[in-house]
mmCIF file of C-alpha atoms in Angstrom:
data_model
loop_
_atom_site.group_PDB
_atom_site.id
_atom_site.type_symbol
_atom_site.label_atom_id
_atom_site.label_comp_id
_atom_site.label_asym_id
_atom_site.label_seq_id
_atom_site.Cartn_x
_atom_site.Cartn_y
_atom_site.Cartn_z
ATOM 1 C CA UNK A 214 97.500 77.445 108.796
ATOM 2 C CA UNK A 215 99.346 81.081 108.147
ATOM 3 C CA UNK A 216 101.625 82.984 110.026
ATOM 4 C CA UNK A 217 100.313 86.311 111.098
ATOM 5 C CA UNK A 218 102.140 89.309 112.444
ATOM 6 C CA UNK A 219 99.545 90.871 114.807
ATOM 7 C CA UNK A 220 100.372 94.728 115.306
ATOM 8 C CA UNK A 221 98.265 95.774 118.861
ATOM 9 C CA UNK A 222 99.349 97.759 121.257
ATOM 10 C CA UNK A 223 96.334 97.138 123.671
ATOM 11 C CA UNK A 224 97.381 93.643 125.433
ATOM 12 C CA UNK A 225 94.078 92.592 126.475
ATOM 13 C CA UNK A 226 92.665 92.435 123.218
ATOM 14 C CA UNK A 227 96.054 91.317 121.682
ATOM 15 C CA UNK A 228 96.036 88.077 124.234
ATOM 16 C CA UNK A 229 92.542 87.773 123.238
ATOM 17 C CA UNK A 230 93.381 88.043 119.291
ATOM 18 C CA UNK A 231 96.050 85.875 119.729
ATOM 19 C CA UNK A 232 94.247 83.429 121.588
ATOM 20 C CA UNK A 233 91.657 83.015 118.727
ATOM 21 C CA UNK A 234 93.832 82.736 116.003
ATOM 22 C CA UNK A 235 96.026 80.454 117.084
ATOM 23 C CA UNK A 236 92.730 78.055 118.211
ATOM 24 C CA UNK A 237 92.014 78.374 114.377
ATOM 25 C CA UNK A 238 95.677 77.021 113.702
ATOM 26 C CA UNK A 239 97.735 80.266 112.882
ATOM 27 C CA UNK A 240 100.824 80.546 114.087
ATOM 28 C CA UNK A 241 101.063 84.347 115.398
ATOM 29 C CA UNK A 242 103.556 86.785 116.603
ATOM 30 C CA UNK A 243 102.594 89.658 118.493
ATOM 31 C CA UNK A 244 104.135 93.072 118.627
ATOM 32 C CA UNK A 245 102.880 96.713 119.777
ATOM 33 C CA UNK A 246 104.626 99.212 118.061
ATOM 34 C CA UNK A 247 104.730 100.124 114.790
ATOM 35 C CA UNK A 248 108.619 100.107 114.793
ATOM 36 C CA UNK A 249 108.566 96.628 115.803
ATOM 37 C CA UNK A 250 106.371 95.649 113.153
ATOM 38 C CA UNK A 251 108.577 97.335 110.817
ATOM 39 C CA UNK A 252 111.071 94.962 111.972
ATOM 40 C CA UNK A 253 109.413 92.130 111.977
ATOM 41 C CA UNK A 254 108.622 91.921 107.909
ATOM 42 C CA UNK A 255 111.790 93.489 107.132
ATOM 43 C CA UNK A 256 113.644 90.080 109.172
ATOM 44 C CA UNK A 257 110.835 87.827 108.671
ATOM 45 C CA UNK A 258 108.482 86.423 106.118
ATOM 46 C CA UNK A 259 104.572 86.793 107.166
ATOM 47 C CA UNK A 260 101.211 85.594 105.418
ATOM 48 C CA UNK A 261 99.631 88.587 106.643
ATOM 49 C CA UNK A 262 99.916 91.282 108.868
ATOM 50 C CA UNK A 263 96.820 92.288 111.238
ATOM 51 C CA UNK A 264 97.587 95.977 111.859
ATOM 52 C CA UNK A 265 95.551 98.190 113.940
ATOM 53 C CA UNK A 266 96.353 101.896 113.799
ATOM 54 C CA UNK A 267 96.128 103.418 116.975
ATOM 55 C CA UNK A 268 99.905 102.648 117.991
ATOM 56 C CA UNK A 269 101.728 104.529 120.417
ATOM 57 C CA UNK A 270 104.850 105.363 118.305
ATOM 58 C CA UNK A 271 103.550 105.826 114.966
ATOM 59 C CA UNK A 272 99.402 106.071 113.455
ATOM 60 C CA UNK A 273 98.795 102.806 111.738
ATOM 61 C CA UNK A 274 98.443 104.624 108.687
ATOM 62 C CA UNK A 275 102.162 105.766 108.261
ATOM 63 C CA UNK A 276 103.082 102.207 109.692
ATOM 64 C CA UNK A 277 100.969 100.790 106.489
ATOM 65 C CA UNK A 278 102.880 103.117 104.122
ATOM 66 C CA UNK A 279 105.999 101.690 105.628
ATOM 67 C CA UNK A 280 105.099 98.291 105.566
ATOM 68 C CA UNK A 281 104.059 98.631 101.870
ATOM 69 C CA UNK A 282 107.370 99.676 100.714
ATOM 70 C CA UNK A 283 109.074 96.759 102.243
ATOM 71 C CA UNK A 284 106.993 93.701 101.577
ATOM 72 C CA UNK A 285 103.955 92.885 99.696
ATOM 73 C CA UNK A 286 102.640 91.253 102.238
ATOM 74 C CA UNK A 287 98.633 91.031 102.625
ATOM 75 C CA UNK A 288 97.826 93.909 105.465
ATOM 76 C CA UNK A 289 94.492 93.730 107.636
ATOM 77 C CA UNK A 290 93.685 96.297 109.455
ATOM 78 C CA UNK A 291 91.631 96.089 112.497
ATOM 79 C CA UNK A 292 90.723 99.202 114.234
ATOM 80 C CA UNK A 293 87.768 101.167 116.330
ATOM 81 C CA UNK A 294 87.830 103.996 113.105
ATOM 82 C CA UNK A 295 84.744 103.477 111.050
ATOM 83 C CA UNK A 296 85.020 106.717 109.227
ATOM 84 C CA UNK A 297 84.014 105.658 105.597
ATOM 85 C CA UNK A 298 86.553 108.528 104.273
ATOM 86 C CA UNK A 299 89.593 106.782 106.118
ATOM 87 C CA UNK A 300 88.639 102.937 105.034
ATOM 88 C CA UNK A 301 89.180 103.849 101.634
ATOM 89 C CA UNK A 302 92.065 106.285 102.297
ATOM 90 C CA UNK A 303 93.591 102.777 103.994
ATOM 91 C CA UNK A 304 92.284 100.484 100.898
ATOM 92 C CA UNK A 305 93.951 102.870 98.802
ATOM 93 C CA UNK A 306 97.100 103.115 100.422
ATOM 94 C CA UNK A 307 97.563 99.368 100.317
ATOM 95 C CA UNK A 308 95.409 97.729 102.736
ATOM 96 C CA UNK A 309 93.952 94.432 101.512
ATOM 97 C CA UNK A 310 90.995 94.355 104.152
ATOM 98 C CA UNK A 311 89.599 96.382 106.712
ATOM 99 C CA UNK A 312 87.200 95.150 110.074
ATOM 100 C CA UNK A 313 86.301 97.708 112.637
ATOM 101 C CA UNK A 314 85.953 96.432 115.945
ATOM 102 C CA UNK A 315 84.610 95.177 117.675
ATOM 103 C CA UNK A 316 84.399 92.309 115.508
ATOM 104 C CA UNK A 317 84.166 88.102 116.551
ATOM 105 C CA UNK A 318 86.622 85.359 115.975
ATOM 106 C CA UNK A 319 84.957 84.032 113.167
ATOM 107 C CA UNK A 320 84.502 87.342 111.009
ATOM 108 C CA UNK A 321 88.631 87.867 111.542
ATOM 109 C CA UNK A 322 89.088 84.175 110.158
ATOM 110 C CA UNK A 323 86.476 84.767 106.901
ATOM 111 C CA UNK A 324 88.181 87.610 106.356
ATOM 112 C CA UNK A 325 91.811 86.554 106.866
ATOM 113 C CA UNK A 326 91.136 83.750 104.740
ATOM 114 C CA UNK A 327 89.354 85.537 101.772
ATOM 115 C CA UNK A 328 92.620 87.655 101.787
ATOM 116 C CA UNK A 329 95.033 84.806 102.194
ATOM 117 C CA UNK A 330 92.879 82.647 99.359
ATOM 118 C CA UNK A 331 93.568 85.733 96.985
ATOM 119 C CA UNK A 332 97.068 85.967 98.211
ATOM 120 C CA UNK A 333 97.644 82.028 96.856
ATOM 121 C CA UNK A 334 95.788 82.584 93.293
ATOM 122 C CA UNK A 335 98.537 84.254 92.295
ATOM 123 C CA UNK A 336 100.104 83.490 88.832
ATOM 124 C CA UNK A 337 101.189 85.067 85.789
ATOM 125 C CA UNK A 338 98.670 86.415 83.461
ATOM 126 C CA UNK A 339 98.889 87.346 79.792
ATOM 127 C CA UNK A 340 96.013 89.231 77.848
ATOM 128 C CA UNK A 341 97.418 90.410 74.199
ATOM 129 C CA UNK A 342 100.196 92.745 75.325
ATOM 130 C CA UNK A 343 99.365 92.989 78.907
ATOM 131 C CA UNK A 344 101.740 90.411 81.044
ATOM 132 C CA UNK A 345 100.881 91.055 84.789
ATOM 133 C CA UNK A 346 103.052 88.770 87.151
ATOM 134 C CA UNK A 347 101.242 89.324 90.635
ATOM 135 C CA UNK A 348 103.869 87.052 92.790
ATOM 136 C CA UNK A 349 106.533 90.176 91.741
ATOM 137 C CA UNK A 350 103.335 92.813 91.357
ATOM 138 C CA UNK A 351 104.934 94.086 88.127
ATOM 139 C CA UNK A 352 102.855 94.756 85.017
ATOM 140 C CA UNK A 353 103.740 95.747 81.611
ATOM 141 C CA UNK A 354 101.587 96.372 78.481
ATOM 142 C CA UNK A 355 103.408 96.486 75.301
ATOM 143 C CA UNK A 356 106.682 96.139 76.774
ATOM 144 C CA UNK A 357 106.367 99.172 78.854
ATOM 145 C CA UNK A 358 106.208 98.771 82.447
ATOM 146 C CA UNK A 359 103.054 100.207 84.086
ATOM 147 C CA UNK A 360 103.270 102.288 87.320
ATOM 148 C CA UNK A 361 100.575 101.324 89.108
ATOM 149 C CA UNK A 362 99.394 101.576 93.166
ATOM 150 C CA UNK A 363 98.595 99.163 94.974
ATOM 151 C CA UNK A 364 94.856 98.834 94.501
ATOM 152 C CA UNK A 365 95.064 100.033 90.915
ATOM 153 C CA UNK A 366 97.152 96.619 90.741
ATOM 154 C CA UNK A 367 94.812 94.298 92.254
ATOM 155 C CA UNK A 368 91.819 96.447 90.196
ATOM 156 C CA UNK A 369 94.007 94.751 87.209
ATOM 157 C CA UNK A 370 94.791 91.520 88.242
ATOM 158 C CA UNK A 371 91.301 90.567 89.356
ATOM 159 C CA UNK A 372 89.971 91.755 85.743
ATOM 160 C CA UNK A 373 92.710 89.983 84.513
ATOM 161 C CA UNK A 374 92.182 86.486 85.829
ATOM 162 C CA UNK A 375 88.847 86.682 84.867
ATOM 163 C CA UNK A 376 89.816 88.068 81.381
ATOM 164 C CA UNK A 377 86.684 87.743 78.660
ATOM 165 C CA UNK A 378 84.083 87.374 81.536
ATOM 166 C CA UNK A 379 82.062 90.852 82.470
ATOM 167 C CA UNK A 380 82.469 90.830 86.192
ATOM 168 C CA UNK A 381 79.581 92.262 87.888
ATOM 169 C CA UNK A 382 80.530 96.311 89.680
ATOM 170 C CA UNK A 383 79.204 95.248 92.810
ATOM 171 C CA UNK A 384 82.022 91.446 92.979
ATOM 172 C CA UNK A 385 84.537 94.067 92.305
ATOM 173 C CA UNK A 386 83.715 96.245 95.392
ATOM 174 C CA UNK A 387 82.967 93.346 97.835
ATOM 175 C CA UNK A 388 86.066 91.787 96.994
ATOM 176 C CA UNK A 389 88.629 94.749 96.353
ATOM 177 C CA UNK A 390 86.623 97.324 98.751
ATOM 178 C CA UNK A 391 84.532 95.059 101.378
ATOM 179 C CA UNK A 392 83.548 98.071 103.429
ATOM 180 C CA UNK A 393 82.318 100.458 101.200
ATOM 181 C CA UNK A 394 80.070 100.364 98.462
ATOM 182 C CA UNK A 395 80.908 103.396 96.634
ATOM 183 C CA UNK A 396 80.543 102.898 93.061
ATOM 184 C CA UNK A 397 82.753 106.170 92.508
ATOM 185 C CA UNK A 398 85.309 104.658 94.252
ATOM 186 C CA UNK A 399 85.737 101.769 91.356
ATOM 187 C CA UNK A 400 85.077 104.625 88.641
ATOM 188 C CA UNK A 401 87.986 106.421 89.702
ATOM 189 C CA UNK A 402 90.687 103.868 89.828
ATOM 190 C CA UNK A 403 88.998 102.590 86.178
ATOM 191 C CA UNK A 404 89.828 106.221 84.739
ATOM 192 C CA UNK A 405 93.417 106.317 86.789
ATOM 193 C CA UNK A 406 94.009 102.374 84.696
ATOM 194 C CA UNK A 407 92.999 103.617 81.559
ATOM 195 C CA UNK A 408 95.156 106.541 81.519
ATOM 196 C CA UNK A 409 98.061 104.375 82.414
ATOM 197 C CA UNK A 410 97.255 101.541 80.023
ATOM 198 C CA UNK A 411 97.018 104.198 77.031
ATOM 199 C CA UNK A 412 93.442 104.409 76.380
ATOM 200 C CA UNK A 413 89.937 106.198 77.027
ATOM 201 C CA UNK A 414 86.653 104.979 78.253
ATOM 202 C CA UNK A 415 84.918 106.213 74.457
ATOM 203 C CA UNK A 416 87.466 104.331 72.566
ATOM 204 C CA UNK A 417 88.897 101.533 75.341
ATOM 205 C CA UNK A 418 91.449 98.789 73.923
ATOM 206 C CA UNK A 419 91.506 96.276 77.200
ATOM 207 C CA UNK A 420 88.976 98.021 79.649
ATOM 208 C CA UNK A 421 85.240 97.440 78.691
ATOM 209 C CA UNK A 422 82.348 98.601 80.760
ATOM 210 C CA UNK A 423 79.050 97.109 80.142
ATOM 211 C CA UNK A 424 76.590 99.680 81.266
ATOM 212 C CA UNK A 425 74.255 98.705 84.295
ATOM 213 C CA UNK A 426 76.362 95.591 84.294
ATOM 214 C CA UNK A 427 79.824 95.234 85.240
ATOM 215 C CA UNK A 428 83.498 95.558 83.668
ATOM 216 C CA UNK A 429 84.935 93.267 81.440
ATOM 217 C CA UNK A 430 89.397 92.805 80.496
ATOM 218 C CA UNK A 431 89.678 91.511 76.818
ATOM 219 C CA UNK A 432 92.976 91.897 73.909
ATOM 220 C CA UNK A 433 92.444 94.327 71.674
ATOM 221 C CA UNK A 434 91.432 92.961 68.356
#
């Protein structure tokens, strides 16, 4: 069971939402405004936030922003926008999932649950001079504190946790970016890590890329 802050202005398919989740067990409060929203996980604590972005008072996308720099909360949003250019505009900005509707019951739930099951794995992790602690979402490598976004982050912990193992391009993209499958997308945030954690693809120190394969974390030797 999780508590979910559902953010949809539309009542109809917020009753309907509502109605589903809470036959799966989740307790859920909805709102539909973004202001509201803004309230709500600034006052309350939430195991994720279901956020669709065509609000009345705000687009969903500023109300993401705004909800990012409050809480670290896991944010779903579920919206009619398919356009591949804004899903990973949204991903990037801090989104943890994205569904476009309409979607059923049971693909909310898989997906709520694959964020909330990531959400729980959270720990401290400590590869040679990286320390990543992904309850506080801080990150340090030698001491010095990394300054990272929110995906570049989870890029890093999800290596992390599976430090020494070469994790296949295409896990990292189903799991980090379900609804695109943009291998540039991954490339980029790589190059945007390795500039951050001090080091270059042709000479990397944690980052390894196995080519045709998949990306691997390991401590420099």
């Amino acid at each position: 069971m999780a508590s979910v802050l559902l953010v949809e202005d539309d009542p109809v398919v917020r009753a309907a939402i509502t109605r589903a989740l809470t036959g799966q067990g989740h307790m859920v409060h909805g709102v539909a405004l973004a202001i509201e929203a803004l309230r709500e996980v600034t006052a309350n604590s939430y195991d994720v936030v279901v956020l669709d972005l065509g609000l009345p008072d705000l687009d969903g996308g500023d109300a993401l922003r705004m909800i990012r720099g409050v809480t670290n909360t896991p944010v779903v949003i579920a919206t009619a926008r398919d356009d591949e250019q804004e899903i990973i505009r949204l991903l990037n900005a801090g989104a943890d999932d994205y569904l476009v509707k309409p979607f059923s019951s049971e693909h909310l739930e898989a997906r709520l649950q694959a964020v909330l099951r990531r959400a729980r794995d959270n720990k401290q992790l400590v590869i040679g001079g990286l320390e990543i602690d992904v309850n506080l979402r801080r990150a340090t490598v030698d001491g010095r504190e990394l300054s990272l976004t929110h995906k570049e982050f989870e890029l890093l912990s999800y290596l992390a946790a599976r430090s020494g193992e070469v994790v296949p391009r295409a896990e990292i993209l189903a799991n980090l970016w379900p609804s695109t499958r943009d291998d540039q997308t991954l490339d980029v945030h790589l190059s945007w890590l390795r500039r951050k954690l001090g080091e270059r693809a042709a000479q990397p120190r944690y980052l390894h890329t196995v080519r045709g394969v998949g990306v691997r974390l390991v401590a420099p030797r």
